Amino acid sequence: MTAPQQDPRAARTRAGLRKALLDECAQRALADVSVAALARQAGISRATFYLHYGDLEALAVDACADVVRDAVEALHAWRGTPDPETPPPALAAFFTGLTPHVGLYRALLRPGGGGPLGQVLHQDLRARSHTERTLAGAPEPDLIASAVAATFAGVLADWLHGLIEATPDQIAHQVWRLLVTLHRTRLP
């Protein structure tokens, strides 16, 4: 069964809105961005904006969805037995790549890992971890997948908010060790 075709005009409109939002958030906080300004920059009407997104937060989460996919892929960019001292290079690159839009990510990912982007990150990372643990026959896939997702989302959010002081490379090493330890935990 093939996936349904997406209307190219709708895809272009959403892409234009995502780009407009990222451009605006590079200059100002999400709270200072208006739907009217984004619609004007994307060359559409406010009514068209609302045909695609319920509100500004929904657009922001959609615009940041690539960050979630990048995080999930970076955490799973290894093969064989993971070395707790050597995170995948993609993980450090992920943390480094957050810098241009850190304000936007802070607005959507609250300390502790909550917020709309935190929910998406937790859901996607938990699903991927659960699938991989189940396929590998590893014990406790539900528990460990939840712990991995919560740990990563919480550490990422706290680092973005300045609650953890570390360079991107340092935080990549620290969170990697935590996650490898979680995966290796043997429960009675």
mmCIF file of N, CA, C and O in Angstrom, residues 93-157:
data_model
loop_
_atom_site.group_PDB
_atom_site.id
_atom_site.type_symbol
_atom_site.label_atom_id
_atom_site.label_comp_id
_atom_site.label_asym_id
_atom_site.label_seq_id
_atom_site.Cartn_x
_atom_site.Cartn_y
_atom_site.Cartn_z
ATOM 1 N N ALA A 93 27.263 16.434 16.786
ATOM 2 C CA ALA A 93 26.814 17.313 15.702
ATOM 3 C C ALA A 93 25.391 17.800 15.960
ATOM 4 O O ALA A 93 25.055 18.958 15.686
ATOM 5 N N PHE A 94 24.561 16.930 16.505
ATOM 6 C CA PHE A 94 23.188 17.312 16.840
ATOM 7 C C PHE A 94 23.189 18.466 17.841
ATOM 8 O O PHE A 94 22.527 19.475 17.631
ATOM 9 N N PHE A 95 23.931 18.314 18.937
ATOM 10 C CA PHE A 95 23.959 19.365 19.962
ATOM 11 C C PHE A 95 24.530 20.662 19.399
ATOM 12 O O PHE A 95 24.013 21.738 19.680
ATOM 13 N N THR A 96 25.572 20.578 18.599
ATOM 14 C CA THR A 96 26.160 21.764 17.990
ATOM 15 C C THR A 96 25.161 22.456 17.066
ATOM 16 O O THR A 96 25.086 23.683 17.030
ATOM 17 N N GLY A 97 24.379 21.677 16.331
ATOM 18 C CA GLY A 97 23.430 22.224 15.371
ATOM 19 C C GLY A 97 22.229 22.930 15.979
ATOM 20 O O GLY A 97 21.463 23.581 15.264
ATOM 21 N N LEU A 98 22.060 22.851 17.278
ATOM 22 C CA LEU A 98 20.913 23.502 17.925
ATOM 23 C C LEU A 98 21.106 25.006 18.092
ATOM 24 O O LEU A 98 20.138 25.742 18.243
ATOM 25 N N THR A 99 22.324 25.456 18.054
ATOM 26 C CA THR A 99 22.655 26.842 18.365
ATOM 27 C C THR A 99 21.862 27.891 17.582
ATOM 28 O O THR A 99 21.376 28.847 18.187
ATOM 29 N N PRO A 100 21.687 27.770 16.273
ATOM 30 C CA PRO A 100 21.015 28.860 15.549
ATOM 31 C C PRO A 100 19.583 29.174 16.023
ATOM 32 O O PRO A 100 19.141 30.307 15.893
ATOM 33 N N HIS A 101 18.895 28.205 16.565
ATOM 34 C CA HIS A 101 17.499 28.437 16.961
ATOM 35 C C HIS A 101 17.244 28.063 18.420
ATOM 36 O O HIS A 101 16.159 27.639 18.774
ATOM 37 N N VAL A 102 18.246 28.266 19.264
ATOM 38 C CA VAL A 102 18.132 27.850 20.655
ATOM 39 C C VAL A 102 16.949 28.521 21.362
ATOM 40 O O VAL A 102 16.273 27.897 22.174
ATOM 41 N N GLY A 103 16.670 29.761 21.050
ATOM 42 C CA GLY A 103 15.538 30.454 21.672
ATOM 43 C C GLY A 103 14.210 29.790 21.354
ATOM 44 O O GLY A 103 13.347 29.651 22.225
ATOM 45 N N LEU A 104 14.042 29.388 20.116
ATOM 46 C CA LEU A 104 12.818 28.704 19.708
ATOM 47 C C LEU A 104 12.697 27.362 20.423
ATOM 48 O O LEU A 104 11.624 27.007 20.928
ATOM 49 N N TYR A 105 13.796 26.609 20.492
ATOM 50 C CA TYR A 105 13.748 25.312 21.166
ATOM 51 C C TYR A 105 13.443 25.475 22.650
ATOM 52 O O TYR A 105 12.710 24.684 23.228
ATOM 53 N N ARG A 106 13.981 26.517 23.259
ATOM 54 C CA ARG A 106 13.680 26.777 24.674
ATOM 55 C C ARG A 106 12.193 27.053 24.885
ATOM 56 O O ARG A 106 11.624 26.670 25.896
ATOM 57 N N ALA A 107 11.587 27.756 23.928
ATOM 58 C CA ALA A 107 10.166 28.080 24.066
ATOM 59 C C ALA A 107 9.285 26.837 23.954
ATOM 60 O O ALA A 107 8.204 26.784 24.539
ATOM 61 N N LEU A 108 9.737 25.832 23.220
ATOM 62 C CA LEU A 108 8.924 24.643 22.965
ATOM 63 C C LEU A 108 9.316 23.434 23.812
ATOM 64 O O LEU A 108 8.576 22.449 23.868
ATOM 65 N N LEU A 109 10.477 23.502 24.444
ATOM 66 C CA LEU A 109 10.993 22.390 25.244
ATOM 67 C C LEU A 109 11.342 22.955 26.609
ATOM 68 O O LEU A 109 12.363 23.608 26.781
ATOM 69 N N ARG A 110 10.467 22.725 27.564
ATOM 70 C CA ARG A 110 10.632 23.319 28.886
ATOM 71 C C ARG A 110 11.627 22.520 29.737
ATOM 72 O O ARG A 110 11.860 21.349 29.472
ATOM 73 N N PRO A 111 12.201 23.163 30.774
ATOM 74 C CA PRO A 111 13.104 22.421 31.658
ATOM 75 C C PRO A 111 12.447 21.116 32.125
ATOM 76 O O PRO A 111 11.249 21.072 32.391
ATOM 77 N N GLY A 112 13.242 20.084 32.176
ATOM 78 C CA GLY A 112 12.728 18.775 32.558
ATOM 79 C C GLY A 112 12.234 17.959 31.378
ATOM 80 O O GLY A 112 11.949 16.778 31.507
ATOM 81 N N GLY A 113 12.112 18.587 30.208
ATOM 82 C CA GLY A 113 11.715 17.862 29.006
ATOM 83 C C GLY A 113 10.259 17.993 28.630
ATOM 84 O O GLY A 113 9.801 17.337 27.698
ATOM 85 N N GLY A 114 9.500 18.836 29.324
ATOM 86 C CA GLY A 114 8.094 19.026 28.990
ATOM 87 C C GLY A 114 7.917 19.986 27.825
ATOM 88 O O GLY A 114 8.877 20.385 27.170
ATOM 89 N N GLY A 115 6.691 20.357 27.590
ATOM 90 C CA GLY A 115 6.380 21.269 26.501
ATOM 91 C C GLY A 115 6.031 20.513 25.237
ATOM 92 O O GLY A 115 6.220 19.291 25.148
ATOM 93 N N PRO A 116 5.501 21.217 24.257
ATOM 94 C CA PRO A 116 5.028 20.531 23.046
ATOM 95 C C PRO A 116 6.126 19.809 22.278
ATOM 96 O O PRO A 116 5.912 18.699 21.788
ATOM 97 N N LEU A 117 7.312 20.381 22.192
ATOM 98 C CA LEU A 117 8.391 19.696 21.483
ATOM 99 C C LEU A 117 8.919 18.532 22.322
ATOM 100 O O LEU A 117 9.285 17.489 21.790
ATOM 101 N N GLY A 118 8.925 18.699 23.627
ATOM 102 C CA GLY A 118 9.343 17.617 24.518
ATOM 103 C C GLY A 118 8.440 16.406 24.405
ATOM 104 O O GLY A 118 8.906 15.259 24.427
ATOM 105 N N GLN A 119 7.143 16.651 24.252
ATOM 106 C CA GLN A 119 6.198 15.537 24.092
ATOM 107 C C GLN A 119 6.470 14.772 22.804
ATOM 108 O O GLN A 119 6.471 13.544 22.788
ATOM 109 N N VAL A 120 6.708 15.490 21.728
ATOM 110 C CA VAL A 120 6.993 14.846 20.444
ATOM 111 C C VAL A 120 8.310 14.085 20.520
ATOM 112 O O VAL A 120 8.413 12.941 20.067
ATOM 113 N N LEU A 121 9.327 14.699 21.115
ATOM 114 C CA LEU A 121 10.624 14.050 21.260
ATOM 115 C C LEU A 121 10.487 12.772 22.088
ATOM 116 O O LEU A 121 10.995 11.716 21.700
ATOM 117 N N HIS A 122 9.812 12.865 23.213
ATOM 118 C CA HIS A 122 9.642 11.694 24.084
ATOM 119 C C HIS A 122 8.917 10.572 23.338
ATOM 120 O O HIS A 122 9.355 9.416 23.356
ATOM 121 N N GLN A 123 7.845 10.897 22.666
ATOM 122 C CA GLN A 123 7.052 9.894 21.942
ATOM 123 C C GLN A 123 7.876 9.205 20.851
ATOM 124 O O GLN A 123 7.898 7.977 20.757
ATOM 125 N N ASP A 124 8.575 10.002 20.043
ATOM 126 C CA ASP A 124 9.343 9.425 18.931
ATOM 127 C C ASP A 124 10.546 8.625 19.418
ATOM 128 O O ASP A 124 10.828 7.538 18.907
ATOM 129 N N LEU A 125 11.249 9.149 20.405
ATOM 130 C CA LEU A 125 12.414 8.443 20.925
ATOM 131 C C LEU A 125 11.996 7.165 21.654
ATOM 132 O O LEU A 125 12.636 6.120 21.509
ATOM 133 N N ARG A 126 10.912 7.227 22.414
ATOM 134 C CA ARG A 126 10.433 6.034 23.109
ATOM 135 C C ARG A 126 10.052 4.947 22.106
ATOM 136 O O ARG A 126 10.404 3.777 22.269
ATOM 137 N N ALA A 127 9.345 5.334 21.062
ATOM 138 C CA ALA A 127 8.921 4.354 20.047
ATOM 139 C C ALA A 127 10.134 3.713 19.380
ATOM 140 O O ALA A 127 10.177 2.483 19.210
ATOM 141 N N ARG A 128 11.128 4.501 19.018
ATOM 142 C CA ARG A 128 12.314 3.946 18.352
ATOM 143 C C ARG A 128 13.097 3.030 19.287
ATOM 144 O O ARG A 128 13.516 1.947 18.901
ATOM 145 N N SER A 129 13.292 3.468 20.532
ATOM 146 C CA SER A 129 14.014 2.652 21.504
ATOM 147 C C SER A 129 13.277 1.349 21.786
ATOM 148 O O SER A 129 13.892 0.287 21.867
ATOM 149 N N HIS A 130 11.967 1.449 21.924
ATOM 150 C CA HIS A 130 11.157 0.247 22.183
ATOM 151 C C HIS A 130 11.276 -0.741 21.028
ATOM 152 O O HIS A 130 11.480 -1.938 21.236
ATOM 153 N N THR A 131 11.166 -0.250 19.812
ATOM 154 C CA THR A 131 11.271 -1.115 18.632
ATOM 155 C C THR A 131 12.622 -1.809 18.592
ATOM 156 O O THR A 131 12.701 -3.026 18.379
ATOM 157 N N GLU A 132 13.691 -1.051 18.794
ATOM 158 C CA GLU A 132 15.025 -1.645 18.725
ATOM 159 C C GLU A 132 15.273 -2.640 19.847
ATOM 160 O O GLU A 132 15.863 -3.690 19.626
ATOM 161 N N ARG A 133 14.807 -2.341 21.056
ATOM 162 C CA ARG A 133 14.977 -3.295 22.170
ATOM 163 C C ARG A 133 14.178 -4.565 21.918
ATOM 164 O O ARG A 133 14.648 -5.662 22.194
ATOM 165 N N THR A 134 12.974 -4.406 21.392
ATOM 166 C CA THR A 134 12.122 -5.566 21.118
ATOM 167 C C THR A 134 12.763 -6.434 20.037
ATOM 168 O O THR A 134 12.839 -7.658 20.183
ATOM 169 N N LEU A 135 13.234 -5.812 18.947
ATOM 170 C CA LEU A 135 13.873 -6.573 17.873
ATOM 171 C C LEU A 135 15.131 -7.297 18.347
ATOM 172 O O LEU A 135 15.431 -8.397 17.887
ATOM 173 N N ALA A 136 15.858 -6.683 19.291
ATOM 174 C CA ALA A 136 17.087 -7.294 19.807
ATOM 175 C C ALA A 136 16.802 -8.328 20.899
ATOM 176 O O ALA A 136 17.713 -9.014 21.347
ATOM 177 N N GLY A 137 15.551 -8.421 21.329
ATOM 178 C CA GLY A 137 15.217 -9.349 22.404
ATOM 179 C C GLY A 137 15.715 -8.889 23.759
ATOM 180 O O GLY A 137 15.872 -9.689 24.681
ATOM 181 N N ALA A 138 15.992 -7.590 23.899
ATOM 182 C CA ALA A 138 16.485 -7.038 25.163
ATOM 183 C C ALA A 138 15.351 -7.010 26.188
ATOM 184 O O ALA A 138 14.188 -6.802 25.831
ATOM 185 N N PRO A 139 15.687 -7.187 27.461
ATOM 186 C CA PRO A 139 14.643 -7.212 28.485
ATOM 187 C C PRO A 139 14.039 -5.831 28.742
ATOM 188 O O PRO A 139 14.670 -4.813 28.480
ATOM 189 N N GLU A 140 12.837 -5.858 29.257
ATOM 190 C CA GLU A 140 12.133 -4.649 29.705
ATOM 191 C C GLU A 140 12.061 -3.539 28.654
ATOM 192 O O GLU A 140 12.411 -2.390 28.930
ATOM 193 N N PRO A 141 11.594 -3.836 27.444
ATOM 194 C CA PRO A 141 11.584 -2.780 26.421
ATOM 195 C C PRO A 141 10.701 -1.588 26.794
ATOM 196 O O PRO A 141 11.063 -0.447 26.492
ATOM 197 N N ASP A 142 9.585 -1.818 27.469
ATOM 198 C CA ASP A 142 8.707 -0.699 27.845
ATOM 199 C C ASP A 142 9.391 0.238 28.837
ATOM 200 O O ASP A 142 9.432 1.452 28.645
ATOM 201 N N LEU A 143 9.929 -0.354 29.885
ATOM 202 C CA LEU A 143 10.555 0.435 30.943
ATOM 203 C C LEU A 143 11.793 1.169 30.450
ATOM 204 O O LEU A 143 11.937 2.385 30.662
ATOM 205 N N ILE A 144 12.685 0.477 29.794
ATOM 206 C CA ILE A 144 13.936 1.093 29.357
ATOM 207 C C ILE A 144 13.678 2.145 28.275
ATOM 208 O O ILE A 144 14.283 3.218 28.279
ATOM 209 N N ALA A 145 12.755 1.874 27.359
ATOM 210 C CA ALA A 145 12.437 2.868 26.319
ATOM 211 C C ALA A 145 11.892 4.144 26.944
ATOM 212 O O ALA A 145 12.257 5.255 26.532
ATOM 213 N N SER A 146 11.045 4.022 27.945
ATOM 214 C CA SER A 146 10.519 5.210 28.633
ATOM 215 C C SER A 146 11.627 5.955 29.363
ATOM 216 O O SER A 146 11.693 7.185 29.330
ATOM 217 N N ALA A 147 12.519 5.204 30.029
ATOM 218 C CA ALA A 147 13.622 5.835 30.766
ATOM 219 C C ALA A 147 14.577 6.558 29.819
ATOM 220 O O ALA A 147 15.032 7.671 30.114
ATOM 221 N N VAL A 148 14.884 5.938 28.681
ATOM 222 C CA VAL A 148 15.775 6.560 27.700
ATOM 223 C C VAL A 148 15.150 7.853 27.172
ATOM 224 O O VAL A 148 15.808 8.901 27.114
ATOM 225 N N ALA A 149 13.893 7.800 26.804
ATOM 226 C CA ALA A 149 13.221 8.978 26.244
ATOM 227 C C ALA A 149 13.140 10.105 27.270
ATOM 228 O O ALA A 149 13.425 11.266 26.946
ATOM 229 N N ALA A 150 12.768 9.770 28.490
ATOM 230 C CA ALA A 150 12.651 10.798 29.531
ATOM 231 C C ALA A 150 14.016 11.389 29.880
ATOM 232 O O ALA A 150 14.145 12.611 30.051
ATOM 233 N N THR A 151 15.030 10.541 29.964
ATOM 234 C CA THR A 151 16.369 11.020 30.293
ATOM 235 C C THR A 151 16.880 11.961 29.211
ATOM 236 O O THR A 151 17.353 13.070 29.508
ATOM 237 N N PHE A 152 16.778 11.543 27.963
ATOM 238 C CA PHE A 152 17.310 12.390 26.901
ATOM 239 C C PHE A 152 16.542 13.702 26.799
ATOM 240 O O PHE A 152 17.147 14.782 26.725
ATOM 241 N N ALA A 153 15.219 13.655 26.813
ATOM 242 C CA ALA A 153 14.424 14.887 26.707
ATOM 243 C C ALA A 153 14.722 15.826 27.877
ATOM 244 O O ALA A 153 14.873 17.032 27.690
ATOM 245 N N GLY A 154 14.834 15.277 29.080
ATOM 246 C CA GLY A 154 15.112 16.101 30.250
ATOM 247 C C GLY A 154 16.487 16.734 30.212
ATOM 248 O O GLY A 154 16.654 17.923 30.498
ATOM 249 N N VAL A 155 17.504 15.943 29.864
ATOM 250 C CA VAL A 155 18.864 16.481 29.801
ATOM 251 C C VAL A 155 18.963 17.520 28.690
ATOM 252 O O VAL A 155 19.546 18.599 28.888
ATOM 253 N N LEU A 156 18.412 17.230 27.534
ATOM 254 C CA LEU A 156 18.443 18.192 26.425
ATOM 255 C C LEU A 156 17.797 19.510 26.839
ATOM 256 O O LEU A 156 18.373 20.588 26.644
ATOM 257 N N ALA A 157 16.613 19.440 27.413
ATOM 258 C CA ALA A 157 15.901 20.654 27.816
ATOM 259 C C ALA A 157 16.679 21.431 28.869
ATOM 260 O O ALA A 157 16.832 22.659 28.768
#
